[in-house]
Amino acid sequence: MTSEVKKPKTKTAMHELDAPDFGFGFEERPAGTKENDDHRLGHRERMRERVLNAGARSLADYQILEMLLFAAAPRGDTKPLAKNLLSTFGSLAKVLKAEPEALRKVPKVGDAVIATLKVAETLGEKLLRAEIEKKNVLGSWQALLEYCQGTMGNRGIEHFRILFLNNKNHLISDEVQQTGTVNHTAVYPREVVKRALELGATALILVHNHPSGDTTPSKADIDMTSEIMSAAAALNIRIHDHIIVGNSDCVSFKSLGLM
């Protein structure tokens, strides 16, 4: 009978998502030097002190993103990835709005990084939404435009969104009805009206984005708005406005005299 030689157990631990590819799960963390670890921890501490002493507004965009990624890689160096993301997408806003499929194409981006970015995106949207909830949105128009800009701007494909309002013009629901391509979204007036009836909405505000950044309404935009208005009017549902969102500004059909 031969005796088995027991192999030493390899110590593995949940690496807090800081493996070389920022993956998700249990992986063995590559060994590093104490000097590198000390330098990295010292850098992070200095970053935190800067925020506490001078405020987060003192940080450059890559530094904000770098600190955000600390959650995805508690022991990793996030500065190169932060700079690469900004270089790839062009701005901090576009990084946060990027679709997961696009993010995955960036080296070292995995589930942990994507999850962290999507949580940050949602947090920002919720802060903006809080400024229009339980209020007459027509009386909080600037806050509404900021919300639309924050949720719809800097996206790579078109999204068609509807704000459903009650008879006091308070927000009942805010839903993305359709997504499309870089320059087109199919919208069906009958489905819009059907959803409004399901929610008991008496008024709507239509919103969609132009990924090109040009907020000029197209003929298709104008025709589609007219069709929805006709379908809604038959059921006493009012369309207050249609807002087109670009990368840095919004335009209103009503302000342009198109409604």
XYZ file of N, CA and C in Angstrom:
777
model
N 0.851 -1.200 0.000
C 0.000 0.000 0.000
C 0.875 1.235 0.000
N 0.685 2.071 -0.970
C 1.506 3.276 -1.053
C 0.806 4.418 -0.354
N 1.586 5.255 0.242
C 1.010 6.420 0.934
C 0.946 7.590 -0.031
N -0.123 8.331 0.076
C -0.297 9.501 -0.782
C 0.385 10.708 -0.181
N 1.046 11.432 -1.027
C 1.691 12.663 -0.582
C 0.693 13.785 -0.732
N 0.326 14.402 0.380
C -0.647 15.483 0.330
C -0.003 16.769 -0.170
N -0.629 17.340 -1.163
C -0.125 18.604 -1.694
C -0.559 19.742 -0.786
N 0.308 20.699 -0.574
C -0.094 21.850 0.254
C -1.262 22.570 -0.378
N -2.200 22.960 0.444
C -3.355 23.679 -0.056
C -2.974 25.069 -0.545
N -3.487 25.383 -1.716
C -3.250 26.728 -2.243
C -4.254 27.676 -1.631
N -3.784 28.683 -1.007
C -4.685 29.642 -0.351
C -5.352 30.517 -1.405
N -6.663 30.382 -1.472
C -7.423 31.230 -2.377
C -8.433 31.994 -1.567
N -8.769 33.131 -2.044
C -9.753 33.972 -1.349
C -10.432 34.839 -2.365
N -11.590 35.294 -1.959
C -12.271 36.223 -2.856
C -11.439 37.490 -2.893
N -10.912 37.788 -4.047
C -9.903 38.846 -4.149
C -10.507 40.231 -4.192
N -11.726 40.361 -3.812
C -12.420 41.638 -3.919
C -12.321 42.195 -5.338
N -12.337 41.252 -6.299
C -12.485 41.637 -7.707
C -11.304 42.423 -8.242
N -10.096 42.054 -7.821
C -8.948 42.809 -8.308
C -7.950 41.921 -9.037
N -8.402 40.835 -9.637
C -7.513 40.001 -10.438
C -7.094 40.762 -11.676
N -6.107 40.264 -12.435
C -5.623 41.021 -13.586
C -6.705 41.453 -14.548
N -7.784 40.610 -14.730
C -8.821 41.016 -15.671
C -10.050 41.569 -14.958
N -9.898 41.926 -13.684
C -11.006 42.457 -12.904
C -12.215 41.536 -13.018
N -11.952 40.227 -12.923
C -13.030 39.264 -13.055
C -13.921 39.217 -11.837
N -14.819 38.241 -11.825
C -15.763 38.115 -10.736
C -15.740 36.673 -10.258
N -15.398 36.431 -8.989
C -15.400 35.083 -8.467
C -14.199 34.843 -7.592
N -13.832 33.603 -7.441
C -12.692 33.246 -6.620
C -11.489 32.982 -7.513
N -10.473 33.782 -7.346
C -9.259 33.615 -8.134
C -8.068 33.881 -7.243
N -6.951 33.321 -7.638
C -5.750 33.521 -6.853
C -5.124 34.847 -7.212
N -4.832 35.631 -6.222
C -4.285 36.962 -6.453
C -2.800 36.864 -6.732
N -2.326 37.495 -7.796
C -0.891 37.452 -8.095
C -0.094 38.156 -7.005
N 1.071 37.602 -6.737
C 1.902 38.173 -5.683
C 2.458 39.522 -6.102
N 2.549 40.409 -5.147
C 3.111 41.724 -5.418
C 4.190 42.021 -4.392
N 4.895 43.079 -4.579
C 5.936 43.440 -3.628
C 5.364 44.339 -2.556
N 5.971 44.294 -1.395
C 5.507 45.134 -0.295
C 5.639 46.604 -0.662
N 6.691 46.945 -1.414
C 6.882 48.341 -1.807
C 5.733 48.830 -2.682
N 5.341 47.988 -3.645
C 4.233 48.367 -4.524
C 2.934 48.497 -3.752
N 2.679 47.541 -2.848
C 1.465 47.594 -2.048
C 1.439 48.855 -1.192
N 2.560 49.170 -0.559
C 2.623 50.362 0.290
C 2.389 51.628 -0.520
N 2.992 51.679 -1.709
C 2.824 52.861 -2.566
C 1.366 53.029 -2.975
N 0.735 51.921 -3.354
C -0.652 51.980 -3.786
C -1.565 52.411 -2.644
N -1.366 51.811 -1.473
C -2.191 52.178 -0.326
C -1.962 53.622 0.080
N -0.715 54.070 -0.029
C -0.417 55.466 0.290
C -1.087 56.415 -0.689
N -1.094 56.052 -1.956
C -1.751 56.871 -2.978
C -3.246 56.972 -2.696
N -3.856 55.853 -2.367
C -5.297 55.865 -2.086
C -5.616 56.728 -0.866
N -4.788 56.624 0.143
C -5.019 57.431 1.337
C -4.886 58.913 1.027
N -3.920 59.278 0.186
C -3.758 60.682 -0.193
C -4.960 61.173 -0.995
N -5.489 60.315 -1.847
C -6.676 60.673 -2.632
C -7.862 60.931 -1.708
N -8.034 60.059 -0.733
C -9.159 60.224 0.199
C -8.998 61.506 1.020
N -7.778 61.779 1.459
C -7.530 62.996 2.235
C -7.821 64.236 1.394
N -7.479 64.165 0.131
C -7.746 65.314 -0.754
C -9.244 65.588 -0.871
N -10.002 64.510 -1.006
C -11.463 64.679 -1.090
C -11.999 65.279 0.199
N -11.530 64.787 1.333
C -12.023 65.266 2.621
C -11.612 66.713 2.885
N -10.418 67.097 2.433
C -9.920 68.442 2.711
C -10.329 69.473 1.664
N -10.348 69.056 0.385
C -10.624 70.018 -0.688
C -11.931 69.732 -1.421
N -12.568 68.614 -1.125
C -13.817 68.272 -1.788
C -13.581 67.476 -3.062
N -14.574 66.692 -3.437
C -14.448 65.844 -4.624
C -14.336 66.657 -5.902
N -14.832 67.902 -5.884
C -14.738 68.742 -7.077
C -13.298 69.100 -7.424
N -12.389 68.884 -6.485
C -10.977 69.182 -6.758
C -10.316 68.104 -7.612
N -11.005 67.002 -7.820
C -10.437 65.888 -8.577
C -10.694 66.040 -10.076
N -9.747 65.597 -10.865
C -9.947 65.504 -12.306
C -10.883 64.321 -12.579
N -11.452 64.279 -13.773
C -12.399 63.206 -14.094
C -11.769 61.825 -13.950
N -10.509 61.671 -14.379
C -9.892 60.353 -14.282
C -9.695 59.955 -12.823
N -9.481 60.948 -11.940
C -9.315 60.653 -10.522
C -10.637 60.259 -9.873
N -11.736 60.906 -10.297
C -13.058 60.510 -9.801
C -13.334 59.070 -10.194
N -13.062 58.755 -11.448
C -13.296 57.391 -11.936
C -12.350 56.414 -11.245
N -11.115 56.837 -11.037
C -10.138 55.995 -10.350
C -10.625 55.635 -8.952
N -11.142 56.631 -8.214
C -11.627 56.366 -6.860
C -12.893 55.511 -6.885
N -13.725 55.731 -7.864
C -14.935 54.921 -7.990
C -14.568 53.452 -8.179
N -13.522 53.208 -8.947
C -13.103 51.837 -9.227
C -12.395 51.171 -8.061
N -12.086 51.942 -7.005
C -11.526 51.325 -5.801
C -12.446 50.208 -5.307
N -13.773 50.405 -5.461
C -14.732 49.404 -4.989
C -14.618 48.109 -5.779
N -14.255 48.219 -7.050
C -14.130 47.029 -7.897
C -12.783 46.345 -7.708
N -11.790 47.099 -7.277
C -10.442 46.542 -7.126
C -9.781 47.143 -5.895
N -10.164 46.693 -4.704
C -9.639 47.278 -3.474
C -8.122 47.257 -3.359
N -7.450 46.319 -4.047
C -5.985 46.271 -3.945
C -5.303 46.483 -5.283
N -6.075 46.782 -6.310
C -5.475 46.957 -7.630
C -5.175 48.418 -7.922
N -4.358 48.658 -8.938
C -4.049 50.011 -9.390
C -5.096 50.390 -10.433
N -5.999 51.286 -10.083
C -7.113 51.610 -10.963
C -6.858 52.814 -11.867
N -5.752 53.514 -11.672
C -5.502 54.700 -12.494
C -5.373 54.370 -13.980
N -4.583 53.358 -14.376
C -4.487 53.067 -15.819
C -5.838 52.710 -16.434
N -6.645 51.954 -15.714
C -7.948 51.575 -16.251
C -8.854 52.797 -16.366
N -8.819 53.667 -15.362
C -9.644 54.882 -15.407
C -9.282 55.728 -16.620
N -7.995 55.898 -16.872
C -7.560 56.704 -18.012
C -7.916 56.028 -19.338
N -7.832 54.712 -19.364
C -8.173 53.986 -20.590
C -9.664 54.094 -20.897
N -10.495 54.010 -19.876
C -11.935 54.148 -20.071
C -12.287 55.531 -20.605
N -11.674 56.555 -20.023
C -11.932 57.920 -20.490
C -11.448 58.120 -21.918
N -10.300 57.540 -22.242
C -9.769 57.655 -23.600
C -10.671 56.935 -24.597
N -11.222 55.807 -24.191
C -12.064 55.003 -25.082
C -13.406 55.665 -25.352
N -14.048 56.180 -24.294
C -15.411 56.700 -24.436
C -15.491 58.217 -24.546
N -14.451 58.919 -24.149
C -14.395 60.353 -24.386
C -14.742 61.256 -23.236
N -15.499 60.774 -22.255
C -15.859 61.604 -21.104
C -16.327 60.714 -19.965
N -16.357 61.278 -18.769
C -16.826 60.524 -17.611
C -18.290 60.132 -17.779
N -19.089 61.070 -18.277
C -20.516 60.774 -18.481
C -20.699 59.621 -19.445
N -19.920 59.603 -20.519
C -20.061 58.537 -21.514
C -19.577 57.197 -20.978
N -18.613 57.212 -20.072
C -18.181 55.962 -19.439
C -19.330 55.376 -18.620
N -19.978 56.220 -17.827
C -21.063 55.747 -16.969
C -22.272 55.294 -17.786
N -22.500 55.929 -18.936
C -23.655 55.593 -19.764
C -23.382 54.452 -20.747
N -22.141 54.039 -20.853
C -21.788 53.010 -21.837
C -22.522 51.702 -21.555
N -22.929 51.025 -22.625
C -23.593 49.735 -22.487
C -22.572 48.687 -22.018
N -23.013 47.712 -21.214
C -22.093 46.675 -20.729
C -21.305 45.987 -21.838
N -21.959 45.764 -22.986
C -21.264 45.101 -24.094
C -20.085 45.932 -24.589
N -20.271 47.251 -24.603
C -19.179 48.132 -25.033
C -18.079 48.180 -23.984
N -18.455 48.184 -22.731
C -17.464 48.222 -21.650
C -16.590 46.966 -21.661
N -17.196 45.837 -21.943
C -16.442 44.571 -21.926
C -15.334 44.528 -22.972
N -15.418 45.368 -23.971
C -14.397 45.387 -25.010
C -13.110 46.076 -24.541
N -13.200 46.780 -23.421
C -12.028 47.475 -22.884
C -11.208 46.489 -22.058
N -9.903 46.367 -22.314
C -9.072 45.434 -21.539
C -9.186 45.677 -20.040
N -9.240 44.599 -19.282
C -9.302 44.593 -17.822
C -10.669 44.978 -17.262
N -11.666 45.084 -18.105
C -13.023 45.358 -17.622
C -13.812 44.055 -17.585
N -14.289 43.725 -16.394
C -15.109 42.534 -16.205
C -16.356 42.881 -15.424
N -16.974 41.878 -14.840
C -18.244 42.068 -14.144
C -18.157 43.081 -13.003
N -17.063 43.032 -12.245
C -16.951 43.911 -11.086
C -16.927 45.375 -11.492
N -16.152 45.688 -12.506
C -16.064 47.075 -12.973
C -17.405 47.529 -13.542
N -18.018 46.687 -14.362
C -19.299 47.055 -14.968
C -20.351 47.288 -13.890
N -20.413 46.396 -12.912
C -21.397 46.549 -11.835
C -21.176 47.853 -11.073
N -19.929 48.185 -10.806
C -19.620 49.421 -10.078
C -20.047 50.648 -10.871
N -19.764 50.656 -12.165
C -20.137 51.790 -13.015
C -21.651 51.930 -13.128
N -22.362 50.809 -13.242
C -23.820 50.868 -13.380
C -24.487 51.326 -12.079
N -23.912 50.965 -10.942
C -24.436 51.460 -9.663
C -24.238 52.970 -9.562
N -23.071 53.440 -9.972
C -22.812 54.884 -9.949
C -23.761 55.625 -10.879
N -24.003 55.057 -12.065
C -24.936 55.664 -13.014
C -26.333 55.771 -12.412
N -26.796 54.683 -11.809
C -28.136 54.664 -11.222
C -28.251 55.623 -10.054
N -27.208 55.727 -9.254
C -27.217 56.662 -8.129
C -27.398 58.091 -8.625
N -26.664 58.450 -9.667
C -26.799 59.795 -10.219
C -28.197 60.055 -10.739
N -28.789 59.063 -11.413
C -30.144 59.224 -11.937
C -31.160 59.376 -10.812
N -30.980 58.628 -9.740
C -31.917 58.713 -8.616
C -31.844 60.081 -7.926
N -30.650 60.640 -7.851
C -30.510 61.970 -7.255
C -31.244 63.018 -8.090
N -31.126 62.900 -9.402
C -31.825 63.831 -10.290
C -33.337 63.618 -10.240
N -33.759 62.379 -10.186
C -35.191 62.070 -10.147
C -35.831 62.606 -8.872
N -35.089 62.595 -7.775
C -35.630 63.093 -6.504
C -36.076 64.542 -6.598
N -35.485 65.298 -7.540
C -35.821 66.718 -7.688
C -37.152 66.926 -8.409
N -37.696 65.880 -9.012
C -38.978 66.051 -9.722
C -40.084 65.176 -9.153
N -39.758 64.284 -8.231
C -40.775 63.408 -7.670
C -41.689 64.172 -6.716
N -42.956 63.805 -6.705
C -43.970 64.383 -5.823
C -44.107 65.886 -6.022
N -43.859 66.324 -7.249
C -43.980 67.739 -7.597
C -44.714 67.867 -8.923
N -45.259 69.018 -9.168
C -45.794 69.328 -10.488
C -44.594 69.518 -11.410
N -44.393 68.569 -12.315
C -43.181 68.620 -13.128
C -43.161 69.825 -14.060
N -44.345 70.330 -14.414
C -44.374 71.514 -15.277
C -43.875 72.739 -14.518
N -44.005 72.703 -13.207
C -43.496 73.802 -12.386
C -42.057 73.590 -11.961
N -41.486 72.443 -12.327
C -40.083 72.142 -12.002
C -39.356 71.815 -13.312
N -39.580 72.678 -14.305
C -39.140 72.360 -15.663
C -37.629 72.226 -15.795
N -36.885 73.115 -15.158
C -35.431 73.028 -15.261
C -34.912 71.742 -14.645
N -35.490 71.352 -13.502
C -35.094 70.085 -12.872
C -35.450 68.908 -13.781
N -36.578 69.027 -14.474
C -36.986 67.972 -15.405
C -35.993 67.848 -16.559
N -35.575 68.986 -17.111
C -34.600 68.952 -18.202
C -33.271 68.353 -17.737
N -32.872 68.692 -16.525
C -31.625 68.144 -15.982
C -31.741 66.630 -15.793
N -32.924 66.193 -15.376
C -33.154 64.759 -15.217
C -33.084 64.058 -16.573
N -33.738 64.627 -17.566
C -33.708 64.040 -18.907
C -32.284 64.000 -19.450
N -31.550 65.082 -19.238
C -30.168 65.132 -19.701
C -29.322 64.079 -18.993
N -29.539 63.961 -17.678
C -28.749 63.024 -16.893
C -29.031 61.570 -17.211
N -30.271 61.266 -17.581
C -30.628 59.872 -17.852
C -30.491 59.477 -19.320
N -30.634 60.460 -20.213
C -30.676 60.138 -21.640
C -29.468 60.617 -22.436
N -28.764 61.607 -21.931
C -27.624 62.140 -22.668
C -26.452 61.172 -22.697
N -25.602 61.321 -23.694
C -24.350 60.565 -23.805
C -24.550 59.061 -23.980
N -25.688 58.664 -24.504
C -25.907 57.249 -24.796
C -25.570 56.967 -26.256
N -25.122 55.743 -26.505
C -24.666 55.397 -27.846
C -25.762 55.008 -28.807
N -26.947 54.681 -28.295
C -28.084 54.342 -29.150
C -29.308 55.124 -28.699
N -30.303 55.194 -29.575
C -31.511 55.949 -29.235
C -32.371 55.196 -28.215
N -32.894 55.967 -27.267
C -33.861 55.463 -26.298
C -35.099 56.355 -26.379
N -36.264 55.753 -26.353
C -37.508 56.512 -26.310
C -38.137 56.309 -24.942
N -38.293 57.400 -24.214
C -38.741 57.361 -22.823
C -40.058 58.114 -22.699
N -40.895 57.673 -21.772
C -42.153 58.375 -21.511
C -42.277 58.663 -20.020
N -42.622 59.894 -19.701
C -42.946 60.272 -18.331
C -44.463 60.291 -18.233
N -45.020 59.426 -17.410
C -46.467 59.321 -17.237
C -46.881 60.171 -16.032
N -47.860 61.055 -16.228
C -48.260 61.999 -15.190
C -49.731 61.807 -14.811
N -50.062 62.167 -13.560
C -51.462 62.142 -13.145
C -52.098 63.507 -13.387
N -53.322 63.700 -12.886
C -54.021 64.955 -13.180
C -53.445 66.167 -12.445
N -52.486 65.932 -11.536
C -51.777 67.038 -10.890
C -50.394 67.236 -11.509
N -50.163 66.532 -12.582
C -48.865 66.557 -13.276
C -47.718 66.068 -12.394
N -48.048 65.141 -11.492
C -47.026 64.466 -10.704
C -46.615 63.189 -11.440
N -45.372 62.825 -11.291
C -44.845 61.662 -11.986
C -45.421 60.372 -11.415
N -46.080 59.588 -12.277
C -46.567 58.256 -11.897
C -45.491 57.214 -12.184
N -44.954 57.288 -13.381
C -43.952 56.316 -13.803
C -43.070 56.932 -14.881
N -41.897 56.398 -14.995
C -40.898 56.872 -15.954
C -40.318 55.635 -16.606
N -40.626 55.418 -17.870
C -40.265 54.153 -18.495
C -39.610 54.343 -19.861
N -38.599 53.538 -20.118
C -38.029 53.466 -21.458
C -38.887 52.483 -22.245
N -39.559 52.988 -23.274
C -40.471 52.159 -24.051
C -39.760 51.373 -25.142
N -38.777 52.014 -25.766
C -38.079 51.361 -26.874
C -36.624 51.793 -26.889
N -35.772 50.904 -27.377
C -34.394 51.265 -27.702
C -34.189 50.910 -29.167
N -33.257 51.613 -29.802
C -33.089 51.392 -31.235
C -31.646 51.326 -31.649
N -31.333 52.068 -32.712
C -29.984 52.117 -33.255
C -29.399 53.497 -32.958
N -28.339 53.833 -33.629
C -27.710 55.129 -33.396
C -28.556 56.284 -33.907
N -29.520 56.007 -34.785
C -30.316 57.120 -35.329
C -31.790 56.795 -35.545
N -32.273 55.700 -34.940
C -33.683 55.363 -35.162
C -34.210 54.503 -34.019
N -35.452 54.793 -33.610
C -36.164 53.959 -32.650
C -37.589 53.799 -33.133
N -38.055 52.574 -33.216
C -39.435 52.318 -33.640
C -40.376 52.553 -32.458
N -41.356 53.443 -32.638
C -42.315 53.766 -31.586
C -43.715 53.518 -32.125
N -44.558 52.890 -31.331
C -45.909 52.541 -31.755
C -46.921 53.300 -30.908
N -47.598 54.291 -31.488
C -48.551 55.126 -30.732
C -49.575 54.316 -29.950
N -50.060 53.231 -30.531
C -51.064 52.425 -29.841
C -50.512 51.853 -28.531
N -49.231 51.433 -28.540
C -48.618 50.894 -27.330
C -48.404 51.984 -26.287
N -48.085 53.176 -26.741
C -47.901 54.306 -25.823
C -49.200 54.599 -25.090
N -50.284 54.696 -25.834
C -51.588 55.007 -25.242
C -52.064 53.868 -24.346
N -51.836 52.647 -24.780
C -52.235 51.482 -23.982
C -51.557 51.509 -22.616
N -50.268 51.813 -22.601
C -49.535 51.854 -21.322
C -50.035 52.997 -20.446
N -50.360 54.133 -21.046
C -50.891 55.261 -20.283
C -52.199 54.876 -19.591
N -53.058 54.156 -20.293
C -54.323 53.716 -19.708
C -54.092 52.722 -18.574
N -53.122 51.847 -18.743
C -52.803 50.865 -17.692
C -52.372 51.556 -16.403
N -51.649 52.663 -16.548
C -51.130 53.383 -15.379
C -52.098 54.440 -14.855
N -53.161 54.685 -15.592
C -54.096 55.735 -15.186
C -53.536 57.121 -15.404
N -52.644 57.274 -16.362
C -52.027 58.577 -16.644
C -52.980 59.447 -17.445
N -52.981 60.747 -17.136
C -53.817 61.687 -17.885
C -52.985 62.597 -18.776
N -51.664 62.530 -18.626
C -50.780 63.353 -19.461
C -49.429 62.654 -19.602
N -48.739 62.979 -20.678
C -47.441 62.377 -20.960
C -46.436 63.438 -21.375
N -45.173 63.162 -21.104
C -44.068 63.921 -21.692
C -43.188 62.896 -22.400
N -42.986 63.095 -23.683
C -42.176 62.190 -24.489
C -40.729 62.663 -24.462
N -39.808 61.723 -24.398
C -38.383 62.067 -24.379
C -37.619 61.059 -25.224
N -36.752 61.542 -26.082
C -35.818 60.617 -26.723
C -34.509 61.337 -26.988
N -33.463 60.564 -27.160
C -32.125 61.133 -27.318
C -31.634 60.993 -28.754
N -30.728 61.884 -29.119
C -30.014 61.793 -30.393
C -28.540 61.533 -30.081
N -28.062 60.315 -30.257
C -26.663 60.000 -29.961
C -25.667 60.882 -30.715
N -26.075 61.429 -31.857
C -25.174 62.297 -32.628
C -24.871 63.586 -31.886
N -25.733 63.940 -30.922
C -25.567 65.196 -30.194
C -26.358 66.337 -30.783
N -26.821 66.203 -32.022
C -27.615 67.233 -32.684
C -29.071 67.084 -32.246
N -29.599 68.108 -31.585
C -30.954 68.015 -31.044
C -32.034 68.504 -32.012
N -31.678 68.771 -33.256
C -32.668 69.211 -34.241
C -33.675 68.096 -34.515
N -34.982 68.360 -34.350
C -35.975 67.314 -34.615
C -35.975 66.914 -36.089
N -36.036 65.630 -36.346
C -36.120 65.142 -37.721
C -37.578 65.111 -38.152
N -37.816 64.935 -39.453
C -39.191 64.800 -39.943
C -39.867 63.589 -39.308
N -39.095 62.515 -39.119
C -39.648 61.319 -38.482
C -40.053 61.610 -37.040
N -39.244 62.418 -36.331
C -39.578 62.797 -34.956
C -40.897 63.570 -34.917
N -41.046 64.506 -35.846
C -42.246 65.352 -35.894
C -43.474 64.524 -36.253
N -43.336 63.650 -37.237
C -44.463 62.812 -37.642
C -44.881 61.860 -36.530
N -43.907 61.254 -35.866
C -44.202 60.321 -34.787
C -44.916 61.020 -33.636
N -44.474 62.239 -33.318
C -45.110 63.011 -32.239
C -46.557 63.312 -32.583
N -46.795 63.696 -33.818
C -48.151 63.997 -34.264
C -49.054 62.776 -34.163
N -48.536 61.612 -34.523
C -49.320 60.380 -34.451
C -49.677 60.021 -33.005
N -48.716 60.185 -32.098
C -48.986 59.888 -30.693
C -50.002 60.874 -30.125
N -49.872 62.143 -30.484
C -50.821 63.147 -30.006
C -52.244 62.828 -30.469
N -52.392 62.392 -31.701
C -53.719 62.049 -32.231
C -54.307 60.853 -31.495
N -53.480 59.830 -31.280
C -53.958 58.634 -30.581
C -54.323 58.954 -29.137
N -53.531 59.803 -28.484
C -53.781 60.149 -27.085
C -55.005 61.040 -26.935
N -55.192 61.976 -27.869
C -56.321 62.914 -27.792
C -57.652 62.184 -27.836
N -57.708 61.079 -28.566
C -58.954 60.316 -28.679
C -59.388 59.746 -27.338
N -58.447 59.642 -26.407
C -58.748 59.099 -25.077
C -58.527 60.141 -23.980
N -58.533 61.416 -24.369
C -58.377 62.529 -23.422
C -57.071 62.469 -22.629
N -56.031 62.003 -23.287
C -54.697 62.005 -22.694
C -53.889 63.109 -23.364
N -53.329 63.977 -22.570
C -52.628 65.137 -23.117
C -51.128 64.870 -23.249
N -50.553 65.317 -24.338
C -49.094 65.270 -24.522
C -48.558 66.673 -24.234
N -47.905 66.838 -23.107
C -47.415 68.163 -22.717
C -46.259 68.633 -23.593
N -45.353 67.711 -23.916
C -44.170 68.124 -24.677
C -43.435 66.886 -25.172
N -42.525 67.128 -26.075
C -41.597 66.102 -26.539
C -40.205 66.723 -26.448
N -39.341 66.102 -25.677
C -37.998 66.629 -25.426
C -36.975 65.765 -26.152
N -36.094 66.422 -26.894
C -34.977 65.715 -27.530
C -33.704 66.036 -26.757
N -32.983 64.999 -26.402
C -31.790 65.141 -25.574
C -30.538 64.896 -26.406
N -29.592 65.833 -26.327
C -28.291 65.654 -26.971
C -27.259 65.297 -25.922
N -25.996 65.470 -26.252
C -24.938 65.149 -25.294
C -24.778 66.202 -24.213
N -25.182 67.434 -24.517
C -24.979 68.497 -23.530
C -26.168 69.436 -23.392
N -27.232 69.220 -24.157
C -28.392 70.105 -24.044
C -29.659 69.371 -24.457
N -30.800 70.022 -24.210
C -32.118 69.481 -24.563
C -32.883 70.522 -25.334
N -33.797 70.092 -26.195
C -34.728 71.007 -26.841
C -36.139 70.498 -26.658
N -37.089 71.421 -26.599
C -38.490 71.098 -26.396
C -39.274 71.398 -27.664
N -40.123 70.444 -28.077
C -40.966 70.669 -29.233
C -41.845 71.906 -29.020
N -42.350 72.059 -27.812
C -43.256 73.182 -27.540
C -42.501 74.499 -27.683
N -41.274 74.556 -27.183
C -40.497 75.792 -27.280
C -40.144 76.116 -28.729
N -40.102 75.087 -29.585
C -39.796 75.289 -30.996
C -41.053 75.571 -31.824
N -42.204 75.572 -31.154
C -43.468 75.819 -31.852
C -43.945 74.632 -32.662
N -43.500 73.423 -32.319
C -43.884 72.234 -33.058
C -45.076 71.513 -32.438
N -45.574 72.043 -31.315
C -46.736 71.456 -30.652
C -47.696 72.566 -30.259
